[in-house]
PDB file of C-alpha atoms in Angstrom:
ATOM      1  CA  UNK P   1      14.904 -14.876 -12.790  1.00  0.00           C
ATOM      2  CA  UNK P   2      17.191 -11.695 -13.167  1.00  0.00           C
ATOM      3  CA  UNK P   3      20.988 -12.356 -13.808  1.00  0.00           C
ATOM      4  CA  UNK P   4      22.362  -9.177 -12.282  1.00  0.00           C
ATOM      5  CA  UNK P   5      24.521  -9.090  -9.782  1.00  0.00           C
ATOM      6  CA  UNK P   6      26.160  -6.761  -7.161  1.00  0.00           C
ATOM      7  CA  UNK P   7      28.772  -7.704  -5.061  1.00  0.00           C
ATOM      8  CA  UNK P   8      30.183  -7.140  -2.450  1.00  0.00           C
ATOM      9  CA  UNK P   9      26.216  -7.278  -0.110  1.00  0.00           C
ATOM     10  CA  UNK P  10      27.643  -6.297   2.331  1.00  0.00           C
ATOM     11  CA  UNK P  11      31.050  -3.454   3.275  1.00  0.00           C
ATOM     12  CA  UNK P  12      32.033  -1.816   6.327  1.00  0.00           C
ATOM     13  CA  UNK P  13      35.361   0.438   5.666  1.00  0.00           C
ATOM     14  CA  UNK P  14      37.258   3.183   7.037  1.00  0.00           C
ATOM     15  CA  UNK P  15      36.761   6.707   6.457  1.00  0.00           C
ATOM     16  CA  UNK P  16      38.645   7.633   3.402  1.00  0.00           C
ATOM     17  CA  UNK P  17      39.067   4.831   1.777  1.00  0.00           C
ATOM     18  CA  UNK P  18      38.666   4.086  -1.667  1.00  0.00           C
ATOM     19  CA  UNK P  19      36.023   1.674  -2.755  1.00  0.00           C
ATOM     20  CA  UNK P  20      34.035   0.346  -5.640  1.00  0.00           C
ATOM     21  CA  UNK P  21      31.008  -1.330  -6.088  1.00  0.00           C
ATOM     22  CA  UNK P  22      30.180  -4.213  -8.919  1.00  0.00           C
ATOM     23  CA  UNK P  23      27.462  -4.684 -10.393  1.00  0.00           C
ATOM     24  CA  UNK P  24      26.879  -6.982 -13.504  1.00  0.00           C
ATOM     25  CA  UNK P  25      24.257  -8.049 -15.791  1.00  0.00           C
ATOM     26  CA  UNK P  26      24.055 -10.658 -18.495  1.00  0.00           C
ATOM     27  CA  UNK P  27      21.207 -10.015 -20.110  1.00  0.00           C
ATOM     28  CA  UNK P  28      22.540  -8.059 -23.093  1.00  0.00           C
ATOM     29  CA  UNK P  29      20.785  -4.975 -21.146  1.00  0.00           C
ATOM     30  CA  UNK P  30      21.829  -1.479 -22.352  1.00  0.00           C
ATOM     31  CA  UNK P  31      20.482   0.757 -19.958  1.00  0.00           C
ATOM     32  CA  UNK P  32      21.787   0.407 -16.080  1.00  0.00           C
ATOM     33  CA  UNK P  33      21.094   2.867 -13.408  1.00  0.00           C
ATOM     34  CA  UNK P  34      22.602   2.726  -9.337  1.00  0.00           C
ATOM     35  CA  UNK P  35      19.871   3.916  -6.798  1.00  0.00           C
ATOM     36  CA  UNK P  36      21.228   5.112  -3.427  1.00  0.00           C
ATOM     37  CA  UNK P  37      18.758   4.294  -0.389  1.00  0.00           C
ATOM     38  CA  UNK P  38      19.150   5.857   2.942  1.00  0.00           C
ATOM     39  CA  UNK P  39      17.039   3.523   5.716  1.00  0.00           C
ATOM     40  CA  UNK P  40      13.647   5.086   5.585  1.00  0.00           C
ATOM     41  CA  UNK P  41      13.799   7.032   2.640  1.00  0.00           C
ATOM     42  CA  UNK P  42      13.153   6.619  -0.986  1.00  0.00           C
ATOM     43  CA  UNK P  43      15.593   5.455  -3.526  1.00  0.00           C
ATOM     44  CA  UNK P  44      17.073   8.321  -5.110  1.00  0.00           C
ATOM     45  CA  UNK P  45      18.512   7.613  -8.873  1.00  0.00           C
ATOM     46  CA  UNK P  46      22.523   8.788  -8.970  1.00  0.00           C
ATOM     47  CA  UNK P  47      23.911   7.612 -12.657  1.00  0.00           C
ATOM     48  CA  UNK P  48      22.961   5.578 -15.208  1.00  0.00           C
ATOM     49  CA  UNK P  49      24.042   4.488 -18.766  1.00  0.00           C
ATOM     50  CA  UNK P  50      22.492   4.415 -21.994  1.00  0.00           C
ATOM     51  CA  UNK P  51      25.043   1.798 -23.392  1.00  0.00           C
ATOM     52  CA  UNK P  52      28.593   1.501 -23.428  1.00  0.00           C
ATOM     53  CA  UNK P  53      30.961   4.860 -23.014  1.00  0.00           C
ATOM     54  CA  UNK P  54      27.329   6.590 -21.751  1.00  0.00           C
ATOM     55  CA  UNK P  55      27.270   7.913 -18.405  1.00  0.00           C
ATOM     56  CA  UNK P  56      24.411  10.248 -16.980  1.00  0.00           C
ATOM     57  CA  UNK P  57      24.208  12.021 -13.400  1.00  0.00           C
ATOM     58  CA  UNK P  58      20.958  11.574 -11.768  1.00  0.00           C
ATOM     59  CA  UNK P  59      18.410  12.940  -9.988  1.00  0.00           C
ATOM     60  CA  UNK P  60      20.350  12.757  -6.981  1.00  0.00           C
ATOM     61  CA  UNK P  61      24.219  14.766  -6.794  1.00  0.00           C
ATOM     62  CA  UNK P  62      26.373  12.236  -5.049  1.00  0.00           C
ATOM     63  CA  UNK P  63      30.078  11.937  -4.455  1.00  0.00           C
ATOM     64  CA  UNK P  64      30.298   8.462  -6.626  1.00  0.00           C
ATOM     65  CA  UNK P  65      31.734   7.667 -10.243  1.00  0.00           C
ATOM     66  CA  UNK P  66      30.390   5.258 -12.476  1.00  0.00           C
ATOM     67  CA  UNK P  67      31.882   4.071 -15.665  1.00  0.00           C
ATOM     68  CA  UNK P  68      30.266   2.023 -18.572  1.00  0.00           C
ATOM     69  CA  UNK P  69      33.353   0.145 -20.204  1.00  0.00           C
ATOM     70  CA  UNK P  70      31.216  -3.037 -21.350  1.00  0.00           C
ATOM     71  CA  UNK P  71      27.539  -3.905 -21.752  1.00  0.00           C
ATOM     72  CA  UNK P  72      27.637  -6.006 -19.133  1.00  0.00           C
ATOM     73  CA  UNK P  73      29.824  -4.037 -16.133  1.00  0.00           C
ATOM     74  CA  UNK P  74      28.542  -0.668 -14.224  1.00  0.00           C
ATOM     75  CA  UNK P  75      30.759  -0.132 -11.595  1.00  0.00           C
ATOM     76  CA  UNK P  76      30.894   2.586  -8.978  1.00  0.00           C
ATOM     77  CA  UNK P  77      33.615   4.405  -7.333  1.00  0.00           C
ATOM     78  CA  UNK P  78      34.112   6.332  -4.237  1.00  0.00           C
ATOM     79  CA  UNK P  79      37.429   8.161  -4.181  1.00  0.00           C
ATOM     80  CA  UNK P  80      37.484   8.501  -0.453  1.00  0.00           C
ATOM     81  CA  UNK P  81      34.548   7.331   1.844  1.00  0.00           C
ATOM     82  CA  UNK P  82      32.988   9.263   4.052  1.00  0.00           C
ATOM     83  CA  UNK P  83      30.458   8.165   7.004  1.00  0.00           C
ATOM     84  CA  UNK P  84      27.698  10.338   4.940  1.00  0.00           C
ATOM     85  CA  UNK P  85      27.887   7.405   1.838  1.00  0.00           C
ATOM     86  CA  UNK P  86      26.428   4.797   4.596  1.00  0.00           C
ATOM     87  CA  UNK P  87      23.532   3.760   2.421  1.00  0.00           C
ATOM     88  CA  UNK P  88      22.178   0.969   0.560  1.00  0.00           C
ATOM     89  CA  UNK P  89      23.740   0.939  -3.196  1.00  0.00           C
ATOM     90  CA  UNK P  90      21.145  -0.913  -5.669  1.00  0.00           C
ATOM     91  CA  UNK P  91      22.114  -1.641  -9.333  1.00  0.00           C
ATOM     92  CA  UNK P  92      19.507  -1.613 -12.260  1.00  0.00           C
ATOM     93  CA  UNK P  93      19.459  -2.595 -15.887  1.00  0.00           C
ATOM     94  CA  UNK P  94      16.821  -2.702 -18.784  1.00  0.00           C
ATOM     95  CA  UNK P  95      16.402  -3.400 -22.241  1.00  0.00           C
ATOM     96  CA  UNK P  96      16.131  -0.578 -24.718  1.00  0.00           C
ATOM     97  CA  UNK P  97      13.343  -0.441 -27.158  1.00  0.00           C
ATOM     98  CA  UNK P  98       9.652  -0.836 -26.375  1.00  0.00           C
ATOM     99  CA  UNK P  99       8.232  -1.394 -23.212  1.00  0.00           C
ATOM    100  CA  UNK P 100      11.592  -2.930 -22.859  1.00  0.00           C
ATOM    101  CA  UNK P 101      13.157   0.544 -20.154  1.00  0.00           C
ATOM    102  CA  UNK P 102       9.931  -0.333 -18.040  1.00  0.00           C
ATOM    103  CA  UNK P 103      11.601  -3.581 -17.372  1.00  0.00           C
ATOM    104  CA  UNK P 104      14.200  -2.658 -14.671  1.00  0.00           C
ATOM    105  CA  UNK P 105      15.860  -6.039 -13.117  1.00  0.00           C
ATOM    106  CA  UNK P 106      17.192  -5.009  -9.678  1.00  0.00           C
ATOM    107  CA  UNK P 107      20.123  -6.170  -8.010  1.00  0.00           C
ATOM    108  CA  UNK P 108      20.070  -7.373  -4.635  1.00  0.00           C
ATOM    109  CA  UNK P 109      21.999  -4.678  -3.470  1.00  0.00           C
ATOM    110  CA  UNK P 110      24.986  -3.666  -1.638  1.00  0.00           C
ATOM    111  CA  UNK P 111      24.668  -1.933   2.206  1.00  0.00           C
ATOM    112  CA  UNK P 112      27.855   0.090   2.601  1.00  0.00           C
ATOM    113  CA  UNK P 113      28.936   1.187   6.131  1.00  0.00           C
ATOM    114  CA  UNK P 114      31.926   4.123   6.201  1.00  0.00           C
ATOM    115  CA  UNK P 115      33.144   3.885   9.700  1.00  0.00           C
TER     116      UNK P 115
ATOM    117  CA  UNK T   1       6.518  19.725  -7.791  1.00  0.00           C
ATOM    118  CA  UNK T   2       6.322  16.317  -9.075  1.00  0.00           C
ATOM    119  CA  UNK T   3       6.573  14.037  -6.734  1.00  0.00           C
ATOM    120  CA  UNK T   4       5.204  10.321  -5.523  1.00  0.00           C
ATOM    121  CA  UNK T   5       4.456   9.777  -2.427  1.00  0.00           C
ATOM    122  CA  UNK T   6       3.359   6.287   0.011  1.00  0.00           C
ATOM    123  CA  UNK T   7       1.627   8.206   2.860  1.00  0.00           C
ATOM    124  CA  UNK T   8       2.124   4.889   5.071  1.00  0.00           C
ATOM    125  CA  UNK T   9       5.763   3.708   6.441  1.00  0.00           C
ATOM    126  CA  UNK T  10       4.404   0.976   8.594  1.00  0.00           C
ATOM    127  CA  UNK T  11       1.005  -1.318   8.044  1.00  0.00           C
ATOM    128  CA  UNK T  12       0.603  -4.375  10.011  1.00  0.00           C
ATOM    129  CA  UNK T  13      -2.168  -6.654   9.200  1.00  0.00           C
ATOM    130  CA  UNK T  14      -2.983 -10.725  10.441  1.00  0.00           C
ATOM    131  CA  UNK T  15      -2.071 -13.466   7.643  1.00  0.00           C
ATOM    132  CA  UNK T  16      -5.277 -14.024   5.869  1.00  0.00           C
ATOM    133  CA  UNK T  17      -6.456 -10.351   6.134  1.00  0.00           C
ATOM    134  CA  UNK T  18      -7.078  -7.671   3.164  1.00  0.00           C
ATOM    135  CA  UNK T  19      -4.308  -5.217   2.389  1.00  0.00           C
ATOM    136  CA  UNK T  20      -4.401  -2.010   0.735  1.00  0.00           C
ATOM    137  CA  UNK T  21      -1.140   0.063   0.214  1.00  0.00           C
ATOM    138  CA  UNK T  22      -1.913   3.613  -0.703  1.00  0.00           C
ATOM    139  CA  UNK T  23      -0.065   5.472  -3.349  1.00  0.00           C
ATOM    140  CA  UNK T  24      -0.376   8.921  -4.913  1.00  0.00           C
ATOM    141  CA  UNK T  25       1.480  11.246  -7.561  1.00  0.00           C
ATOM    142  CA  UNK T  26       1.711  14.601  -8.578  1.00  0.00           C
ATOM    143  CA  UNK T  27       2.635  15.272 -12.019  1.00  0.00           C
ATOM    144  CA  UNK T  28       0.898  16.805 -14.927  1.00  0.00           C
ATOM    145  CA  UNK T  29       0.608  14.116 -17.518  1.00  0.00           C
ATOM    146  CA  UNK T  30      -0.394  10.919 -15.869  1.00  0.00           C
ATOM    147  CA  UNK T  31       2.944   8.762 -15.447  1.00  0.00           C
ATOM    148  CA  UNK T  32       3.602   5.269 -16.094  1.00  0.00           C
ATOM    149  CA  UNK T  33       3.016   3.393 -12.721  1.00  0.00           C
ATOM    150  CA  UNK T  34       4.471   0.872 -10.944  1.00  0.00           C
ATOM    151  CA  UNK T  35       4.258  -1.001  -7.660  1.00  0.00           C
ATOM    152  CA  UNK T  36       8.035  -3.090  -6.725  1.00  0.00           C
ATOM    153  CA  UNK T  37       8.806  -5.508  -3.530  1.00  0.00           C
ATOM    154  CA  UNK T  38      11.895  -5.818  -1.518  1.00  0.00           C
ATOM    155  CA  UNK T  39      11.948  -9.147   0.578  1.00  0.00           C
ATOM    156  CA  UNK T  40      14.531  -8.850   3.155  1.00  0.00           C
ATOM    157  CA  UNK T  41      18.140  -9.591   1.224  1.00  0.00           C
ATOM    158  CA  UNK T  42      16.618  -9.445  -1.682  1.00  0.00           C
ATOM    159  CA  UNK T  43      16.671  -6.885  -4.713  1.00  0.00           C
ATOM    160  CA  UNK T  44      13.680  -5.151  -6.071  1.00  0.00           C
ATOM    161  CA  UNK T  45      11.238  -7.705  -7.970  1.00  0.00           C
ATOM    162  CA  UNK T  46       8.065  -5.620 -10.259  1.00  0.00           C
ATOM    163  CA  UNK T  47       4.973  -6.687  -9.199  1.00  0.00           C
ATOM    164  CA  UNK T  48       2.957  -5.042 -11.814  1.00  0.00           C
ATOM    165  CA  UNK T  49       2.818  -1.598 -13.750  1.00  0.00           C
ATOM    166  CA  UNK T  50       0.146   0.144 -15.835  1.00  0.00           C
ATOM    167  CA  UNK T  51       0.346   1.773 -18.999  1.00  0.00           C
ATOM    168  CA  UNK T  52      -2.900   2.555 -20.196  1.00  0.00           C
ATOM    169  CA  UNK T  53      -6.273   0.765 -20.917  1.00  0.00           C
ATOM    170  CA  UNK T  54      -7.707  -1.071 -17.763  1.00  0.00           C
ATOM    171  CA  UNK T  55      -7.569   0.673 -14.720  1.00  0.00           C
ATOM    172  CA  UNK T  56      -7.671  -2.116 -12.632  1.00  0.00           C
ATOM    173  CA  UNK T  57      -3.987  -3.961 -13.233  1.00  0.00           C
ATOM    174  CA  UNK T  58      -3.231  -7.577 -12.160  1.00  0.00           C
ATOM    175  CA  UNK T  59       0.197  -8.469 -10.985  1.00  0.00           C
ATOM    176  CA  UNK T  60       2.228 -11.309  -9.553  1.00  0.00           C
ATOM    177  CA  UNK T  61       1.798 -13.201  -6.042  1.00  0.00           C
ATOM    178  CA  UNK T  62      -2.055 -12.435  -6.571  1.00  0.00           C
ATOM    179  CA  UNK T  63      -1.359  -8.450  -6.311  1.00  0.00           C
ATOM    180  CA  UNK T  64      -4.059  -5.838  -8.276  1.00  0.00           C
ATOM    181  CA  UNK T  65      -3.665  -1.824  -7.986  1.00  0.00           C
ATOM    182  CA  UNK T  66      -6.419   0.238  -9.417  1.00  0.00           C
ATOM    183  CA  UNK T  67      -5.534   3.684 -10.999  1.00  0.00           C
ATOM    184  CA  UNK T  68      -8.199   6.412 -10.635  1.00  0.00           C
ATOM    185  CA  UNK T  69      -7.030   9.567 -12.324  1.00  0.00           C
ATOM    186  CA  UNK T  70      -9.658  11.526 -10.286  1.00  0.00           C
ATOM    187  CA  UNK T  71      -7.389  10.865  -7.366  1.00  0.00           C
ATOM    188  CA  UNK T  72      -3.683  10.604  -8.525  1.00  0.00           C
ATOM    189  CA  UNK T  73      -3.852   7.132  -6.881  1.00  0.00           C
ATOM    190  CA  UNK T  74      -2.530   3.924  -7.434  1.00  0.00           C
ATOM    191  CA  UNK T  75      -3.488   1.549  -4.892  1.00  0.00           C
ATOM    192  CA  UNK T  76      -2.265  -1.863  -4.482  1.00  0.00           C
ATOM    193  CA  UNK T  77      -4.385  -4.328  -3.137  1.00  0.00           C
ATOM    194  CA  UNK T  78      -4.563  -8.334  -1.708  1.00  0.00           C
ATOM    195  CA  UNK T  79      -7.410 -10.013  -0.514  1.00  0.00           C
ATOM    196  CA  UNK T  80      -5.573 -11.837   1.795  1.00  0.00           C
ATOM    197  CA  UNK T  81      -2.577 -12.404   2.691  1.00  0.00           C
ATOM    198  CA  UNK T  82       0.316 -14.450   3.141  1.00  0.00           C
ATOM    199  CA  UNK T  83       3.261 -14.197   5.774  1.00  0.00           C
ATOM    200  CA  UNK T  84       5.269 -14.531   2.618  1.00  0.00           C
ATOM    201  CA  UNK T  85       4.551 -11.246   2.139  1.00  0.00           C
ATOM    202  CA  UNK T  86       6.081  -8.957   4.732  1.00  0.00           C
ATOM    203  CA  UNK T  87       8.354  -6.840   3.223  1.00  0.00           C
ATOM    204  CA  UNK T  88       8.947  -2.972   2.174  1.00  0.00           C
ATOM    205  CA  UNK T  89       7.012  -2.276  -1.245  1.00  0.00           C
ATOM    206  CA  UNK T  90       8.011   0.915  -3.213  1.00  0.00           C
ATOM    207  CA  UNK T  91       5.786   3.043  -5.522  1.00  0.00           C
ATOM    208  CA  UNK T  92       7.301   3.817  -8.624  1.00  0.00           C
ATOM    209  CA  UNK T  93       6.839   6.498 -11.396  1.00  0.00           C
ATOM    210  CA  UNK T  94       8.354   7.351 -14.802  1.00  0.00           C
ATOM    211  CA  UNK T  95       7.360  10.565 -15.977  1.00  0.00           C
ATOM    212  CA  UNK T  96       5.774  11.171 -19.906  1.00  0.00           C
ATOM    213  CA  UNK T  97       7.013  13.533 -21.612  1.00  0.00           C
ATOM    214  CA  UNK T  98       5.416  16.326 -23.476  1.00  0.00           C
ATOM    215  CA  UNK T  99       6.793  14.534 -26.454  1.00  0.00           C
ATOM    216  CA  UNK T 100       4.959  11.607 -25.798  1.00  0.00           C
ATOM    217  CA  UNK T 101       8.103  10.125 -24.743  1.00  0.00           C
ATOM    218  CA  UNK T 102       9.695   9.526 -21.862  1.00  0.00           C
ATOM    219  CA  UNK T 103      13.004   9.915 -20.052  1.00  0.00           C
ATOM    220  CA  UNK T 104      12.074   5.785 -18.342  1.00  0.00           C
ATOM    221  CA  UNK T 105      13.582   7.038 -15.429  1.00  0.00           C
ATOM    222  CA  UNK T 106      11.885   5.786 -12.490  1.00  0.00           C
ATOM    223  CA  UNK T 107      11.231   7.945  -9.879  1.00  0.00           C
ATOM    224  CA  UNK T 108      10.095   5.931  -6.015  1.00  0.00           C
ATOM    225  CA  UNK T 109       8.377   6.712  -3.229  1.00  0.00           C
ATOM    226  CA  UNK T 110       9.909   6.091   0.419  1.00  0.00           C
ATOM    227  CA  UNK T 111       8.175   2.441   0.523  1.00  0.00           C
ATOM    228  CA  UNK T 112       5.637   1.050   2.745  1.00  0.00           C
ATOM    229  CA  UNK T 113       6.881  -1.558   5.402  1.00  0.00           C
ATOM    230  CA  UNK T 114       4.561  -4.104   5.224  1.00  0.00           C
ATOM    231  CA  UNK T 115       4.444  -6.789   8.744  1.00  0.00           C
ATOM    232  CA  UNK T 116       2.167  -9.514   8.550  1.00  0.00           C
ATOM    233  CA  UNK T 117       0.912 -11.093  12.062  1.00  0.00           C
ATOM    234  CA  UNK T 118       0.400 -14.567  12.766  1.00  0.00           C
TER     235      UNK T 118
END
């Protein structure tokens, strides 16, 4: 069973707000990613880490922040929400070394609403 | 442009029935595979991958895909199933590199909604 976790599931906030999202792992993992996922629409990869102090844009330009302070913590930030963020936020991590970066453990997610 | 791509967003089939969920890629070093599920509420759980060697991959929850270079496919299949198993499934790639490397960043397709009748 994966030990990562995101919280909060679920948010629903006002335009312009500031908010971040958790996400935590306890597996010792040194790779973690955040997915965005619009309904409908493929997950798009918008940071991840190598390790601690490593932070990487994606594939996908977004708005967000991430930072990588401990092994075990990726949060991410939005400065000031917008309706356009509405999405579904999923948190990654994987070992390094090996096969171990084909082993992503997925978070169960958190569905933001910017109202 | 390299892409992956789940040409079906909806299949319904009856419990007990076969299922095939199609997947296809374009890239120009065959990619490391993988087929993920998302239960309702529920994160992303791996189902199986392929590397190399057999083409014909067995997974969890009594899930196979078959990879056939000649088509850029990688099919996931169930010879019947369960009601357990509605859910959205996902496609996944991560690119090799020239090197021989790769950048293990995985790259999804939009995800087939799967419904599963009574």
């Amino acid at each position: 069973e994966a030990d990562i976790y995101q919280t909060p599931r679920y948010l629903v906030i006002g335009t312009g707000k500031k908010i971040t999202l958790e996400c935590s792992q306890t597996m010792g993992h040194d790779k973690m990613y955040w997915y965005q996922q619009d309904p409908g629409m493929e997950l798009h990869l918008i940071h991840y880490s190598y390790g601690v102090n490593s932070t990487e844009k994606g594939d996908l330009s977004s708005e967000s922040t991430v930072s990588r302070i401990r092994t075990e913590h990726f949060p991410l930030t939005l400065e000031s929400a917008r309706p356009s963020h509405t999405s579904q936020y999923l948190c990654a991590s994987s070992p390094l070394g090996g096969q171990g970066p084909f082993k992503a453990f997925f978070g169960q997610g958190t569905r933001l609403t910017v109202v | 442009a390299q892409s992956v791509t789940q040409p079906d967003i909806h299949i319904t089939v009856s419990e007990g029935a076969s299922l095939e969920l199609r997947c296809n890629y374009s890239y120009g070093a065959t990619p490391y595979l993988f087929w993920y599920v998302q239960s309702p509420g529920q994160g992303l759980q791996l189902l199986l991958k392929y590397f190399s060697g057999d083409t014909l991959v067995q997974g969890i929850k009594g899930f196979e895909a078959e990879f056939k270079r000649s088509q850029s496919s990688f099919n996931l299949r169930k010879p019947s199933v369960h009601w357990s198993d509605a859910a959205e499934y996902f496609c996944a790639v991560v690119p090799r590199l020239n090197s021989g490397g790769s950048n293990y960043k995985l790259t999804f397709g939009k995800g087939t909604l799967l419904t599963v009748n009574p």
